Structure formats: structure tokens, C-alpha cells
XYZ file of C-alpha atoms in Angstrom:
754
model
C 109.388 -111.649 22.151
C 107.231 -113.990 23.441
C 107.344 -117.479 25.684
C 106.217 -120.761 24.501
C 102.459 -120.943 24.838
C 101.485 -123.963 27.288
C 100.034 -125.857 24.226
C 103.111 -126.244 22.527
C 103.962 -128.786 25.934
C 101.301 -130.807 24.615
C 102.867 -130.690 20.797
C 105.858 -131.778 22.027
C 104.769 -134.946 23.955
C 103.456 -135.629 20.704
C 106.034 -134.875 19.284
C 107.877 -137.883 21.017
C 105.890 -140.513 18.324
C 108.440 -138.814 15.368
C 111.400 -141.048 16.250
C 109.731 -144.017 16.472
C 107.413 -143.972 13.465
C 111.124 -143.252 11.660
C 112.193 -146.847 12.299
C 109.540 -148.974 10.617
C 110.023 -146.842 7.743
C 113.358 -145.722 7.836
C 117.132 -147.573 8.728
C 118.347 -145.680 11.965
C 122.214 -145.870 12.274
C 121.240 -146.455 15.552
C 118.123 -147.647 17.274
C 119.408 -147.018 21.170
C 121.079 -143.737 20.731
C 117.672 -143.046 18.517
C 115.079 -144.217 22.183
C 118.005 -142.110 23.960
C 117.120 -139.146 21.914
C 113.253 -139.307 22.251
C 113.668 -140.234 26.062
C 116.106 -136.895 26.286
C 113.287 -135.224 24.527
C 110.841 -136.441 27.274
C 112.831 -135.779 30.598
C 113.412 -131.257 29.448
C 110.038 -131.253 28.305
C 108.848 -133.140 31.362
C 110.895 -130.430 33.753
C 109.547 -127.507 32.047
C 106.003 -129.010 32.356
C 106.772 -128.790 35.309
C 108.287 -125.763 36.259
C 105.171 -123.896 34.473
C 102.584 -125.899 37.195
C 104.495 -124.792 40.133
C 104.537 -121.545 38.845
C 100.957 -121.738 38.157
C 101.802 -119.659 34.528
C 99.992 -120.259 31.388
C 103.410 -119.427 29.987
C 107.267 -119.816 29.728
C 109.995 -117.330 30.602
C 112.093 -116.148 27.724
C 115.733 -117.871 29.288
C 113.527 -121.412 28.787
C 112.011 -120.614 25.845
C 115.687 -120.193 24.533
C 116.686 -122.868 26.463
C 114.440 -125.167 24.788
C 114.281 -124.224 21.618
C 118.877 -125.194 21.517
C 117.891 -128.785 22.663
C 115.038 -129.091 20.204
C 117.736 -128.506 17.669
C 120.198 -130.647 19.222
C 117.920 -133.796 19.271
C 117.057 -132.786 15.629
C 120.582 -132.630 14.579
C 121.135 -135.516 16.030
C 117.777 -137.536 14.795
C 119.329 -136.182 11.545
C 122.911 -138.014 11.429
C 120.924 -141.418 12.616
C 118.048 -141.418 9.854
C 119.537 -139.299 7.271
C 119.833 -139.967 3.203
C 120.563 -139.229 0.295
C 117.604 -139.847 -1.264
C 115.348 -138.774 1.823
C 113.525 -135.138 2.436
C 112.098 -136.223 5.874
C 115.016 -135.424 8.193
C 114.291 -132.066 7.006
C 110.832 -131.818 7.698
C 111.834 -131.910 11.692
C 113.809 -129.131 11.278
C 110.510 -127.008 9.701
C 108.831 -127.923 12.540
C 110.620 -126.652 15.031
C 111.772 -123.712 12.547
C 107.964 -122.959 12.318
C 107.379 -123.386 16.533
C 110.560 -120.672 16.981
C 108.568 -118.460 14.462
C 105.889 -118.646 16.651
C 107.947 -117.784 19.962
C 110.602 -114.916 18.414
C 108.518 -114.294 15.220
C 110.776 -113.910 11.821
C 113.790 -114.074 13.849
C 113.057 -117.708 15.064
C 112.857 -119.000 11.587
C 116.207 -117.404 10.132
C 117.896 -118.545 13.389
C 116.626 -122.398 12.382
C 117.471 -122.206 9.139
C 121.057 -120.966 9.772
C 121.653 -123.625 12.078
C 120.911 -126.228 10.066
C 122.548 -124.746 7.423
C 125.576 -124.429 9.444
C 125.286 -127.980 10.931
C 125.412 -129.624 7.565
C 128.495 -128.262 6.171
C 129.836 -129.572 9.406
C 128.410 -132.831 8.900
C 129.971 -132.298 5.797
C 133.317 -131.660 6.374
C 133.370 -134.232 9.685
C 133.285 -136.904 7.363
C 130.363 -138.369 9.442
C 128.752 -140.319 6.182
C 126.402 -137.625 4.921
C 126.685 -138.438 1.895
C 125.058 -134.832 0.724
C 127.043 -131.652 -0.707
C 126.001 -128.620 0.999
C 124.975 -126.907 -2.080
C 122.242 -129.051 -2.087
C 121.420 -129.466 2.014
C 121.064 -125.630 1.645
C 119.065 -126.053 -2.197
C 117.082 -128.666 -0.006
C 116.729 -126.815 3.515
C 116.067 -123.021 2.478
C 113.111 -123.620 0.879
C 111.545 -125.923 2.520
C 112.470 -123.795 6.174
C 111.661 -120.245 3.988
C 107.752 -122.161 3.431
C 107.379 -123.281 6.901
C 108.487 -119.729 8.359
C 106.406 -117.922 6.353
C 103.144 -119.960 6.266
C 104.121 -119.835 10.440
C 104.995 -115.692 9.949
C 100.886 -115.543 8.314
C 99.362 -117.969 10.973
C 101.060 -115.706 13.771
C 99.850 -112.830 12.096
C 96.496 -113.799 12.158
C 96.373 -115.582 15.874
C 97.953 -112.185 16.817
C 94.066 -110.473 14.689
C 92.509 -112.767 16.328
C 93.661 -113.058 20.085
C 93.286 -108.490 19.398
C 89.762 -109.349 17.996
C 88.596 -111.515 21.099
C 90.102 -109.490 23.732
C 88.638 -106.325 22.152
C 85.305 -108.104 22.380
C 85.688 -109.050 26.019
C 86.703 -105.745 26.395
C 83.139 -104.401 24.604
C 81.544 -107.165 26.489
C 82.576 -105.876 30.173
C 82.051 -102.279 29.085
C 78.319 -103.027 27.930
C 78.061 -104.912 31.020
C 79.527 -101.540 33.537
C 77.149 -99.245 31.730
C 73.860 -101.772 32.118
C 74.593 -101.430 36.228
C 75.370 -97.275 35.076
C 71.685 -97.013 34.977
C 69.396 -96.947 37.591
C 71.776 -96.460 40.044
C 71.547 -93.902 42.407
C 74.040 -94.361 44.468
C 77.057 -91.644 43.450
C 79.969 -93.554 45.929
C 79.400 -97.140 44.594
C 79.285 -95.696 40.417
C 82.275 -93.858 40.486
C 84.319 -97.286 41.916
C 82.266 -99.295 38.959
C 83.722 -96.985 36.366
C 86.504 -97.166 37.784
C 87.636 -100.527 38.318
C 85.849 -101.387 34.717
C 88.781 -98.952 33.204
C 91.381 -100.847 35.139
C 90.440 -104.113 33.783
C 89.690 -102.883 29.955
C 92.855 -100.857 29.725
C 94.980 -102.840 32.166
C 96.005 -99.661 34.771
C 97.429 -99.804 37.753
C 95.206 -97.281 39.046
C 92.764 -94.525 38.348
C 90.426 -91.776 40.727
C 87.660 -89.539 39.299
C 87.636 -86.053 40.936
C 84.439 -83.930 40.359
C 83.319 -80.515 40.815
C 81.980 -79.518 44.125
C 79.578 -76.786 42.655
C 78.742 -75.136 46.306
C 82.439 -74.183 46.603
C 83.598 -73.649 43.047
C 86.546 -76.273 43.741
C 87.361 -80.205 42.073
C 87.764 -82.789 44.446
C 88.908 -85.906 44.527
C 85.812 -88.257 44.831
C 86.868 -91.521 44.421
C 90.494 -93.603 44.008
C 91.369 -97.176 43.694
C 95.183 -98.544 44.552
C 96.089 -94.862 45.283
C 97.052 -95.176 48.709
C 99.033 -91.582 48.863
C 95.194 -90.053 47.275
C 92.679 -88.723 50.008
C 89.180 -89.035 48.740
C 87.821 -85.457 49.327
C 91.257 -83.324 49.503
C 90.589 -80.636 46.797
C 92.462 -80.645 43.564
C 93.938 -77.779 42.088
C 93.527 -77.460 38.138
C 96.918 -76.943 37.410
C 99.098 -78.275 35.245
C 98.645 -82.085 35.427
C 96.036 -84.369 34.320
C 92.773 -82.461 35.728
C 94.112 -79.270 34.662
C 94.904 -80.591 31.663
C 91.585 -81.817 31.311
C 89.739 -79.038 32.269
C 91.359 -76.947 29.710
C 91.072 -78.951 26.995
C 87.964 -80.899 27.464
C 89.204 -83.288 25.547
C 91.396 -86.732 26.105
C 95.206 -86.136 27.236
C 97.485 -88.329 27.515
C 100.323 -87.534 29.939
C 104.040 -88.787 30.321
C 106.343 -85.775 31.378
C 105.786 -84.483 35.208
C 103.887 -82.579 36.557
C 101.528 -85.930 35.759
C 99.114 -85.113 38.538
C 97.354 -81.642 40.117
C 98.526 -83.339 43.970
C 101.943 -83.033 44.306
C 102.088 -86.077 46.806
C 100.886 -88.689 43.258
C 103.553 -86.713 40.972
C 106.104 -89.271 43.470
C 104.195 -92.233 43.167
C 106.444 -93.678 39.985
C 103.753 -93.457 37.187
C 105.070 -93.208 33.650
C 101.775 -92.409 32.228
C 98.736 -90.357 33.168
C 94.696 -90.825 30.581
C 92.107 -88.117 31.529
C 88.886 -87.736 29.884
C 86.321 -85.407 31.061
C 83.120 -86.447 32.705
C 80.746 -83.422 30.672
C 77.461 -82.056 32.086
C 75.672 -80.079 29.880
C 78.266 -78.658 27.990
C 80.493 -78.040 31.269
C 83.320 -80.692 32.585
C 81.659 -81.270 35.409
C 84.916 -84.066 36.121
C 87.787 -86.240 35.724
C 88.326 -89.835 35.233
C 92.097 -90.228 34.904
C 93.893 -94.045 34.698
C 97.804 -94.292 35.100
C 100.464 -97.139 34.464
C 103.907 -97.650 35.733
C 105.292 -99.522 32.617
C 106.958 -96.913 30.667
C 106.185 -98.741 27.102
C 102.533 -98.434 27.113
C 100.083 -96.225 24.993
C 96.777 -96.286 24.568
C 95.197 -97.513 21.850
C 92.105 -95.144 19.336
C 89.506 -97.850 20.718
C 91.214 -97.548 24.250
C 91.133 -94.089 23.748
C 87.154 -94.633 22.294
C 86.222 -96.572 25.588
C 87.506 -94.693 28.406
C 85.649 -91.773 26.759
C 82.458 -93.811 26.499
C 83.046 -94.743 30.613
C 83.085 -90.596 31.035
C 80.313 -90.128 28.768
C 78.316 -92.997 30.397
C 78.986 -91.766 34.046
C 78.017 -88.219 32.354
C 74.522 -89.359 31.558
C 74.639 -91.691 35.111
C 75.269 -88.322 37.032
C 72.781 -86.283 35.331
C 70.040 -88.870 36.163
C 70.931 -88.473 39.615
C 70.956 -85.236 39.571
C 67.585 -85.040 37.951
C 66.470 -87.568 40.320
C 67.528 -85.525 43.664
C 65.872 -82.401 42.172
C 62.850 -83.896 41.605
C 62.891 -85.103 45.462
C 63.698 -81.947 46.353
C 60.905 -80.338 44.062
C 58.730 -82.501 46.000
C 59.810 -82.058 49.448
C 59.381 -78.198 48.828
C 56.316 -77.825 47.513
C 55.246 -80.400 50.611
C 56.215 -77.899 52.570
C 54.773 -75.235 50.184
C 51.409 -76.804 50.892
C 51.878 -77.241 54.804
C 52.645 -73.552 54.995
C 49.138 -72.709 52.942
C 47.227 -74.808 55.041
C 48.292 -72.990 58.097
C 47.769 -69.936 56.125
C 44.378 -71.169 55.771
C 43.761 -72.159 59.196
C 44.143 -68.216 59.900
C 42.193 -65.127 59.912
C 43.023 -62.794 61.569
C 46.124 -60.787 60.218
C 49.028 -60.204 62.386
C 49.202 -63.916 63.174
C 48.587 -64.665 59.315
C 51.807 -62.251 58.467
C 54.002 -64.299 61.429
C 52.858 -67.684 59.940
C 54.215 -67.075 56.584
C 57.263 -65.908 57.694
C 58.304 -68.390 60.143
C 57.295 -70.556 57.293
C 59.911 -69.557 54.592
C 62.550 -69.272 57.540
C 61.434 -72.530 59.315
C 59.602 -74.427 56.543
C 61.279 -73.482 53.113
C 64.842 -73.074 55.276
C 65.571 -69.289 54.272
C 67.748 -67.243 55.792
C 65.620 -64.369 56.178
C 61.705 -63.056 55.262
C 59.586 -59.791 55.851
C 56.190 -59.174 54.967
C 55.984 -55.753 53.915
C 52.102 -54.096 53.785
C 50.943 -50.845 51.070
C 49.174 -48.984 53.441
C 46.830 -46.558 51.153
C 46.791 -43.649 53.712
C 50.023 -42.780 52.937
C 50.956 -44.620 49.998
C 53.922 -46.151 51.599
C 55.324 -49.489 52.640
C 55.058 -50.555 56.254
C 57.026 -53.689 57.533
C 53.858 -56.082 58.916
C 55.914 -59.246 60.143
C 59.930 -60.592 59.753
C 61.848 -63.954 60.889
C 65.324 -64.738 60.782
C 67.460 -67.815 61.637
C 70.591 -65.619 61.006
C 72.824 -63.602 64.133
C 71.892 -60.439 64.017
C 68.641 -59.292 61.966
C 68.191 -57.342 58.467
C 68.612 -53.974 59.524
C 65.713 -52.847 57.651
C 63.361 -49.369 58.736
C 59.864 -49.696 59.515
C 58.922 -47.458 56.445
C 59.582 -47.617 52.782
C 58.638 -45.164 50.274
C 57.748 -46.497 46.718
C 60.615 -46.458 44.494
C 63.218 -46.027 47.537
C 65.270 -49.689 47.779
C 64.862 -52.762 46.525
C 61.258 -52.557 48.746
C 60.130 -50.251 47.463
C 61.438 -51.082 44.073
C 59.791 -53.436 43.828
C 56.574 -52.201 45.095
C 57.085 -49.675 42.101
C 57.800 -52.177 38.630
C 55.702 -54.619 40.462
C 57.871 -56.940 39.190
C 60.252 -59.696 41.179
C 63.706 -58.826 41.934
C 65.901 -61.363 41.836
C 69.659 -61.488 41.869
C 72.678 -64.219 43.034
C 74.896 -61.197 42.870
C 73.889 -58.851 46.251
C 77.417 -57.647 46.455
C 77.126 -55.852 42.788
C 73.503 -55.289 42.655
C 73.033 -51.474 42.549
C 69.326 -51.510 44.404
C 70.307 -53.509 47.173
C 71.134 -51.327 50.705
C 71.981 -53.976 53.380
C 75.397 -55.038 51.686
C 77.617 -55.026 54.595
C 74.982 -57.205 56.886
C 74.998 -59.489 53.868
C 78.891 -59.940 54.105
C 78.959 -60.531 57.554
C 75.759 -63.294 57.769
C 76.954 -64.944 54.631
C 74.088 -64.103 51.941
C 74.580 -64.929 48.311
C 70.546 -64.182 47.163
C 68.220 -61.767 47.775
C 64.490 -62.093 45.895
C 61.523 -59.462 46.216
C 58.002 -60.603 45.086
C 55.076 -58.218 44.495
C 51.782 -59.442 46.297
C 48.853 -58.459 44.268
C 45.362 -59.273 43.740
C 44.075 -58.164 39.935
C 45.072 -54.626 39.589
C 45.310 -54.270 43.338
C 48.947 -54.325 44.710
C 49.382 -55.417 48.636
C 52.563 -55.338 49.349
C 55.592 -57.210 49.044
C 57.729 -60.229 49.791
C 61.093 -59.894 50.531
C 63.406 -63.073 51.085
C 67.510 -62.986 51.868
C 69.488 -66.837 51.088
C 72.717 -68.006 51.822
C 72.495 -69.872 48.377
C 71.714 -69.070 45.104
C 68.386 -69.105 43.696
C 67.635 -71.505 41.048
C 64.623 -71.529 38.764
C 62.791 -74.240 40.581
C 63.120 -71.858 44.100
C 61.616 -68.889 42.295
C 59.114 -70.677 41.103
C 57.988 -71.754 44.698
C 58.579 -68.215 45.817
C 55.867 -66.767 43.178
C 53.288 -70.107 43.749
C 54.010 -68.508 47.945
C 53.359 -64.847 46.516
C 50.544 -66.075 45.392
C 49.090 -67.444 48.051
C 50.317 -65.460 50.590
C 48.365 -62.122 48.653
C 45.359 -64.408 48.507
C 45.814 -64.958 52.139
C 46.262 -61.487 53.048
C 43.536 -60.736 51.058
C 40.955 -62.728 52.634
C 41.773 -61.260 56.101
C 40.853 -58.424 55.018
C 37.658 -59.336 53.840
C 36.919 -61.410 57.001
C 37.553 -57.999 59.068
C 35.176 -56.045 56.768
C 32.950 -58.688 56.433
C 33.125 -58.546 61.179
C 32.691 -54.927 60.989
C 29.477 -55.234 58.360
C 28.011 -57.426 61.068
C 28.982 -54.913 63.703
C 26.972 -52.048 61.373
C 24.427 -53.814 60.315
C 21.639 -52.583 62.018
C 22.670 -48.979 61.633
C 22.843 -50.287 57.779
C 19.063 -51.835 57.729
C 17.385 -48.870 58.140
C 19.497 -47.092 55.290
C 17.875 -50.356 52.790
C 15.014 -50.077 50.676
C 11.824 -50.801 52.340
C 11.420 -54.713 49.675
C 14.805 -55.371 51.939
C 13.738 -54.480 54.961
C 13.259 -58.160 56.333
C 16.442 -59.233 55.087
C 17.830 -56.627 56.638
C 16.415 -57.110 59.803
C 17.725 -60.602 59.913
C 20.642 -60.506 58.798
C 21.283 -57.995 61.670
C 19.792 -60.210 64.874
C 21.721 -63.612 63.027
C 25.096 -62.033 62.317
C 25.561 -59.704 65.040
C 22.980 -60.898 68.126
C 23.432 -64.315 67.713
C 26.515 -65.088 66.347
C 28.114 -63.566 69.894
C 25.798 -65.892 72.539
C 26.920 -68.720 69.354
C 30.403 -68.754 70.231
C 29.969 -68.532 73.731
C 27.093 -71.439 73.690
C 29.655 -73.732 71.508
C 32.954 -72.414 73.817
C 31.171 -73.576 76.781
C 30.195 -76.623 75.564
C 33.507 -78.104 74.339
C 34.611 -76.970 77.628
C 31.744 -79.539 79.073
C 32.401 -81.996 77.054
C 36.556 -81.694 77.944
C 35.741 -82.165 81.754
C 36.495 -78.614 83.003
C 33.627 -78.376 85.248
C 33.949 -82.124 86.189
C 32.768 -85.196 84.910
C 29.296 -85.576 83.065
C 26.904 -88.136 83.408
C 26.126 -89.850 80.536
C 22.677 -88.123 80.145
C 24.252 -84.804 80.775
C 26.953 -85.961 78.441
C 24.044 -86.257 75.362
C 22.747 -83.536 76.042
C 25.936 -81.235 75.523
C 25.976 -83.285 72.694
C 22.699 -82.151 71.300
C 23.656 -78.569 72.463
C 27.127 -78.671 70.095
C 25.601 -80.516 67.354
C 22.476 -77.347 67.236
C 25.108 -74.642 67.762
C 27.395 -75.767 64.819
C 24.766 -76.147 62.380
C 23.649 -72.580 63.550
C 26.970 -71.600 62.720
C 26.467 -73.135 59.286
C 23.504 -70.813 59.238
C 25.304 -67.749 60.074
C 28.430 -68.905 57.408
C 25.400 -68.800 54.818
C 24.220 -65.102 55.424
C 27.858 -64.086 55.521
C 28.423 -65.776 52.305
C 25.968 -63.952 51.089
C 26.850 -61.083 52.472
C 29.850 -61.058 50.926
C 28.807 -61.400 47.199
C 25.867 -59.383 47.332
C 28.930 -56.593 48.165
C 30.835 -57.597 45.867
C 33.709 -58.439 47.566
C 34.203 -62.137 47.164
C 36.729 -63.388 44.696
C 37.669 -65.996 42.755
C 40.884 -67.977 42.720
C 41.054 -69.616 39.632
C 43.409 -72.763 38.955
C 43.485 -76.184 37.212
C 39.992 -78.332 38.905
C 40.172 -82.101 38.428
C 36.694 -82.687 37.672
C 36.069 -86.038 38.557
C 38.247 -86.211 41.736
C 36.094 -82.598 42.772
C 32.738 -84.351 42.011
C 34.541 -88.031 43.858
C 34.575 -85.441 47.184
C 31.289 -84.011 47.031
C 29.430 -87.179 46.465
C 31.759 -89.360 49.523
C 30.708 -86.139 51.409
C 26.970 -86.700 51.413
C 27.164 -90.100 51.343
C 26.033 -90.775 54.942
C 23.109 -88.673 54.204
C 21.728 -90.145 51.572
C 22.537 -93.930 53.006
C 20.444 -92.941 56.207
C 17.619 -92.401 53.829
C 18.641 -95.106 51.920
C 18.643 -92.961 48.361
C 20.671 -94.710 45.780
C 23.765 -92.328 45.075
C 25.541 -92.577 41.489
C 27.751 -90.416 40.267
C 28.226 -90.211 35.686
C 31.248 -88.454 34.266
C 31.936 -88.484 30.985
C 35.444 -89.624 29.751
C 36.131 -86.360 28.422
C 35.831 -83.909 30.923
C 38.895 -83.425 31.871
C 39.917 -80.307 33.878
C 38.362 -76.818 34.231
C 40.307 -73.771 34.863
C 38.049 -72.394 38.401
C 37.831 -72.016 42.076
C 38.041 -75.341 42.854
C 36.215 -74.610 46.778
C 33.588 -72.494 45.494
C 33.129 -75.124 43.218
C 32.684 -77.401 45.544
C 30.499 -75.369 47.448
C 27.714 -75.233 44.509
C 28.010 -78.749 44.288
C 26.887 -79.309 47.858
C 24.640 -76.908 47.974
C 23.023 -78.943 44.995
C 23.519 -82.176 46.748
C 22.579 -81.277 50.182
C 18.909 -80.118 48.692
C 18.794 -82.966 46.126
C 18.795 -85.471 49.445
C 16.506 -83.066 51.565
C 13.505 -83.242 49.214
C 14.111 -87.130 48.114
C 12.377 -89.653 50.344
C 12.634 -92.441 48.314
C 14.579 -93.090 44.649
C 17.536 -92.015 43.335
C 20.120 -88.437 43.517
C 22.293 -88.818 40.086
C 25.007 -86.466 39.017
C 26.483 -86.099 35.969
C 29.629 -84.500 34.517
C 30.300 -84.101 30.337
C 31.308 -81.079 27.790
C 28.963 -78.926 25.949
C 30.879 -77.047 23.266
C 33.404 -75.070 25.428
C 31.073 -75.245 28.756
C 30.994 -77.794 31.295
C 27.968 -79.106 32.435
C 27.120 -80.703 36.064
C 23.758 -81.732 36.943
C 22.216 -83.308 40.278
C 18.859 -84.991 39.330
C 16.677 -85.821 42.271
C 13.295 -88.383 42.841
C 11.776 -85.741 45.101
C 8.892 -83.759 45.741
C 10.127 -81.670 42.556
C 9.411 -77.292 41.946
C 6.535 -76.051 40.853
C 6.804 -73.687 37.863
C 5.987 -70.971 39.530
C 8.506 -71.324 41.714
C 11.735 -72.304 39.151
C 13.193 -68.843 39.286
C 11.978 -67.383 43.068
C 14.110 -70.265 44.765
C 17.192 -68.748 43.656
C 16.047 -65.528 45.136
C 18.021 -64.905 49.022
C 15.761 -66.217 51.854
C 13.346 -67.231 48.914
C 11.805 -71.299 49.414
C 9.833 -73.145 47.761
C 6.391 -73.914 49.182
C 7.511 -77.108 50.761
C 9.932 -75.210 52.722
C 6.983 -72.739 53.102
C 4.841 -75.529 55.029
C 7.695 -75.905 57.507
C 8.712 -79.554 56.430
C 11.700 -79.171 55.188
C 13.679 -76.648 57.200
C 16.326 -74.041 55.731
C 17.010 -70.114 55.261
C 16.979 -70.412 51.043
C 20.029 -69.160 50.702
C 21.538 -72.174 49.294
C 20.544 -71.781 45.696
C 21.320 -68.071 45.996
C 25.060 -68.722 47.040
C 25.639 -70.834 43.868
C 23.536 -69.071 41.612
C 26.268 -65.747 42.551
C 29.218 -68.757 42.434
C 28.402 -69.780 39.548
C 27.536 -66.249 37.429
C 31.263 -65.383 38.951
C 32.494 -68.109 36.820
C 30.334 -66.707 33.721
C 28.116 -69.497 33.894
C 24.407 -69.615 34.429
C 22.521 -72.378 36.646
C 18.793 -73.215 36.395
C 16.369 -76.039 36.697
C 14.021 -78.493 35.562
C 11.045 -80.219 37.794
C 7.813 -81.866 37.049
C 6.035 -81.824 41.119
C 5.797 -85.139 42.409
C 8.585 -86.411 39.974
C 11.590 -85.056 40.608
C 13.895 -81.970 39.780
C 17.075 -81.576 37.587
C 19.210 -78.765 39.041
C 22.131 -78.017 36.410
C 24.932 -75.257 36.115
C 27.448 -74.825 33.525
C 30.865 -73.376 33.840
C 32.752 -72.189 30.871
C 36.621 -73.691 29.808
C 39.261 -71.237 30.362
C 42.076 -71.795 28.646
C 44.723 -72.113 31.891
C 47.746 -69.114 31.560
C 51.633 -70.268 30.607
C 53.874 -70.171 33.345
C 54.966 -66.922 34.418
C 58.405 -65.715 32.779
C 60.355 -64.144 36.024
C 62.212 -61.483 34.845
C 65.000 -59.571 37.107
C 66.095 -55.964 37.511
C 69.865 -55.965 37.780
């Protein structure tokens, strides 16, 4: 049953023209009565119009619609009495119009009721001798076909209108759904996203209220994250997945309709008077990560297949939006961790003394990266055992571990023995962990041990304890940290070795070959005798500049600045000695990685640009487009290029210095060309030897130690490349070196022992 639409009000007033038109074509039994009936039609329709406008609704109520139809029948019956003739069928059309209107209001029963009313009216007119010269049989034969045709037509039109309205409603709902899905794209505010989805579902499906429940992965429970028109629901409340809509959807992993108690898993909602609840899962990576449910108090409400699909589409798009938010958060989290990792590595690189270095490693893991406890274990070659050299924790109590562990014993010894990481997010059931009571008390949910290896040499073990499970990104981050830690420890060992070797240079020089006697004496004197007083000079000059000995005059400050600058220059020379000593001793190692060639060249050129500018030299760079990256030790590659650029600028008085980089087969080729004094052919090989210089250096015009090119050759050869010079005296030189391209190894696939 439907009520009269607002449009029928206008049609009713238009129908007032019918009786006045009949007066021109047919004789009326009483013109005043005709006008009276028209006025009556206008009166009760006017009252109906005022009523519908006052209530601001587009439709009449059903009692009002029935009353209007009854009054219409009475008015039409009066017009038939006034205009009916035995030969005219026009009055019957009046009843046909009323029948069609009744069909639009009350479907087929409206037309049937109108036909019966018309037939009964004719019989009453006939039996009451009201002057209607027509038999009952003729009345039925004339009335019923006319009414039946109009009734059928009205029913067809009504069905068509119903279908059109349904299609239009679905189109409006689809457009609304599309707009909401567009809002979800790029949305990062989860709360706003959830409320947008719920309100869209309420508007499209005409529901009373809705809510979204999401899985809290840290707690392992479902929580109510958003609710609209649900005063009984409290956001953040834990929801037990029982027999209500949440539990049913989680178990069935599909669309669920509930019409019997319990409708909800939250007891307070079961008493809210809802008749039906409809829910669909929010699936993330094949797992039910949430539930979207809408509810209504209408007992007869059901969802069509299209409405079910619309609700499922909302849930699917919500899942996509949540996945995008999760990916964005993971990317940001990874970026922050990498930034903290780089900061920790920088701190390690600034420390060369081993005890301080190890403390920084442990502190960086707990402070910068947020782990509960971290330990650094080093392998002692003397007894083959692992000794705990550093540790830091943020727990109430420190991990109760011994200071020494044999290889193969416990989790630390197993990592050292197997030389593979041991990672577990279930320490309570891990057979190799021995700290289960402490882990339970401190809420530790993960352990990770990483071997620190350089080449084939095991240096020690990095141990981590964490309060949350370790994901793959975190494991990869710790793997990188362990690799850099091993490198830093190895460099610390090398530093101590270099220091010890410097102290023993006097004794070692006596045992060197006679051909290297001058080099041994130079190394011993420069590295041992000059470094200690040089450090004192630099230290006291810095104290004077800082005003520790009183305020200096301008001339005094200039003198002290000169002392400090020359001291720094001397320190660079001594460092060159240390580098060549390390290289000749075979202790230097490469730490290869992906190096962006163009960026490295730009940094080097920027470093020496001021020197070239002071001598008014043109400094240019040409890098081929296919150069890309090379697998090499970036800092050592930079050291080679800086040595070549420094020599080119030093030995060039006018003209230019040009750097070029290109590919030749499987090799990277870098050249530094200058327009300087050039190198004689006889010196082309000798200048690459330690402490050797060309004729210009021997003459004393250009100062230097003769180590730069020797160090450069050693570093290039360590990469598997070669270096040479082509020169014409007086016209300039071109120093060229190659670095073989190496395939970058794939990411390490971590295996865990359980």
C-alpha cells in the first residue's frame, strides 16, 4: 500500500476543468449542482494540500489517501447523474481516471474496488429510478472493460515507475558509493576513514546505526574503533568474538545476516531493540582484520543482493585503505629506523678505541633503536670462548648472563658455532634459550643473535632482547647493524695494531732490507717521534685559541692559527704514512657496497673547488649517462680521486683540470686530466712508488711526501683495477684508473634456528 504522491495534488486541481468542459458538450441536469460539486472537489483538495505542506512531507498518509478516493468517487458519481445519457460513454471515463489513480495508490486492489463501486452505483441508480436510461447489463458491459483496460495500463505504468525508481535509486547509491571510495583514496586518517565508511553505509542502505570493529594485533583482540548512532557502544571497548555478528563474521569469513538474539557480541547492544544486523569482514592479506556491521529496527527490512554487494565493496575498499595506511606507516617507521641506524653508525665511526666503541654499540641499540637489552660478545683467540665486553638494558634487571660462554653453549654460543642468526618470537618454547624466567618477568617476547663476521673471521656475537615480536624489516635492520659493527670492531683492531706497529717502528726498521732503510727510518721518526709532540702542539694551540691561557691579541691569534694549520697539515702527512703502512702490511680491507659514481665525483670536485678557484683553474666534470653505480669501497674510491685531483691542481699553474667517467665493457674508467707541468717518461712508473716524486718534486718547488700516488695504486689494485699515467712534459698529464664492475649480491635470506 502506498500513499498519494505530491504530484497528484496538481492533477486534482487540473481535473476541475472537466465538469466545466462537459457543460459545453453535454446537457447537465443542474448547472448549480455541477458547480457545487466542482467547488467541493476544490475544497477538500485544498485542505489536503495545506495538510501536506504543513507537515513538510512529500506524501499523504494512508487514511488521508483513502478519504480522498472516497470523496472522488462521490463527486464522480454526482457528475454521472448530471451528465449521463444512454448513448454517451464519457461519464464512464471519469470512473476510469479514478480507477487509474487508485491503482497508483493501492495497486490492483484500487482498480478492482473502483470497478465494484461503479457497478454497485449503476445498480443503485437503476433500481432507484433516477432517470438513468441504461440497463445493469449495459452498465457492466460498458464499465468493466473500460475500467479493466485503464486498470491494466495503470498497473503496467506503476510497475515501470517502480522499476525506474529502483534503478534510479541504485544509480544514486552507486554514485554515492563512488564518491566515498574516492574519499578513501590517499586518506591517512584512520578515524575519519572509518566514520566515512559507516555513514556511507547508513545512507545507502537506510540503516539506523553502524559500527566498525578492528583487530588489535598487539593485544590479539577485536576492539570497537568507530560507531555512529550507537550510544550504548564505547569506542575502544574490547569485543569478544562470540555468537554475535562479530564472531559469526570472523568464523564464516563472509557476509552474515542475523535476526535472532544474540545479535551482538557486546551485551549492551542486544537490549537496544534492533531487529536485524548485517555484517561483512574486512580482509587484509587473507586474514579477517575487522568487521563492518549495520543494524536496523525495522522488522521487515531485508537486503537485496545489490545492497549486500555494496556493503561488501565498502568493506573491501576499507581494507585497501587500511593496507595503504599500514604500508605508509611501515615505510615511515623503516625510514626513521634507517635514520637512527645511520646515526648510530656515524657514532661508531667516530670512535676508534674499542671499549668506548662497544659501549656506543650497545647503547645505540637500546637508546636509538628501542630494544630492551643488547649485548656485545667478542671471541678471544687465546681460549676460543666468547666474552661479554659490553651491554646495556632498559629493563628493571639486567639479563642474568655470565661473563664468558663457550662456543656451542646456550644461545650465544650456538650463534658463534653455527655462524647464522638465531631469531625467535617465541622464547618460552625455544630449546636454546636459557633466560626464560627473566624474559617472562621483563615481558621479553623476542630474541635475536647475529654473528659478527669479516670475511671468514668470526669476531663475536650481537645479542638483542625485545618486548615486541621482530618483523622482517627489523631483522634486516639488525643484520646491517651487525655488519657495520663487525667492520667498526675490525677497524678498531686495525687502529690498535697500527698504534702498536708505530711504537715498534724503531725495532722493526733495523730488520728491514737495506733498500728500504730510508723508508723505515722515515716511518719510525715521523710516526712515533713527531706524532706525540704534534698532538701536544695541536692540543695546546686549540686551548690557546679557546682562551684557556688568556685573551690573545690579534697578532697572537694569527700566529697560533698558523701553528694549528701547519700542525693539521703535518697530521695529514702522518696519516698518509699510516695508510701506506697498513696497505703494505696487508691489513687494509675493502668494505664494498653500491656506490653512486656521479655523486662521489661531485663530492670530490666540491672538496677541491676552492683550491682550483684560488689558482684560477677551470674545473670541469663529464660523467657518461651509462656509468650508474659500481660495487666498491666508497671512501677508498673517494680517497683515490681526491689524491689525483689534489696533484692535478698542485702541478697546474694555468689552464684547466677535467674529470671524466665512462664505461668500457665491464669496467668503470675514471680519468683526471690537467694542463700542468707533465711527467717525464722516465718517471711514469717511479712516481707510483712510496716516497718517490718526479723531477719537480725533487727540485723542491712542489712539496709532498710521495705517498699519495702509492696509496692510490694500492687501493685501486685492491679493487682489482689498475692505474696509469699518460703525459707530455710541459703540456699536462692524464691519470686514469679502472674499477671492475661487480654484481651486487642479493639480500641475505635469514634463517632462524628453532
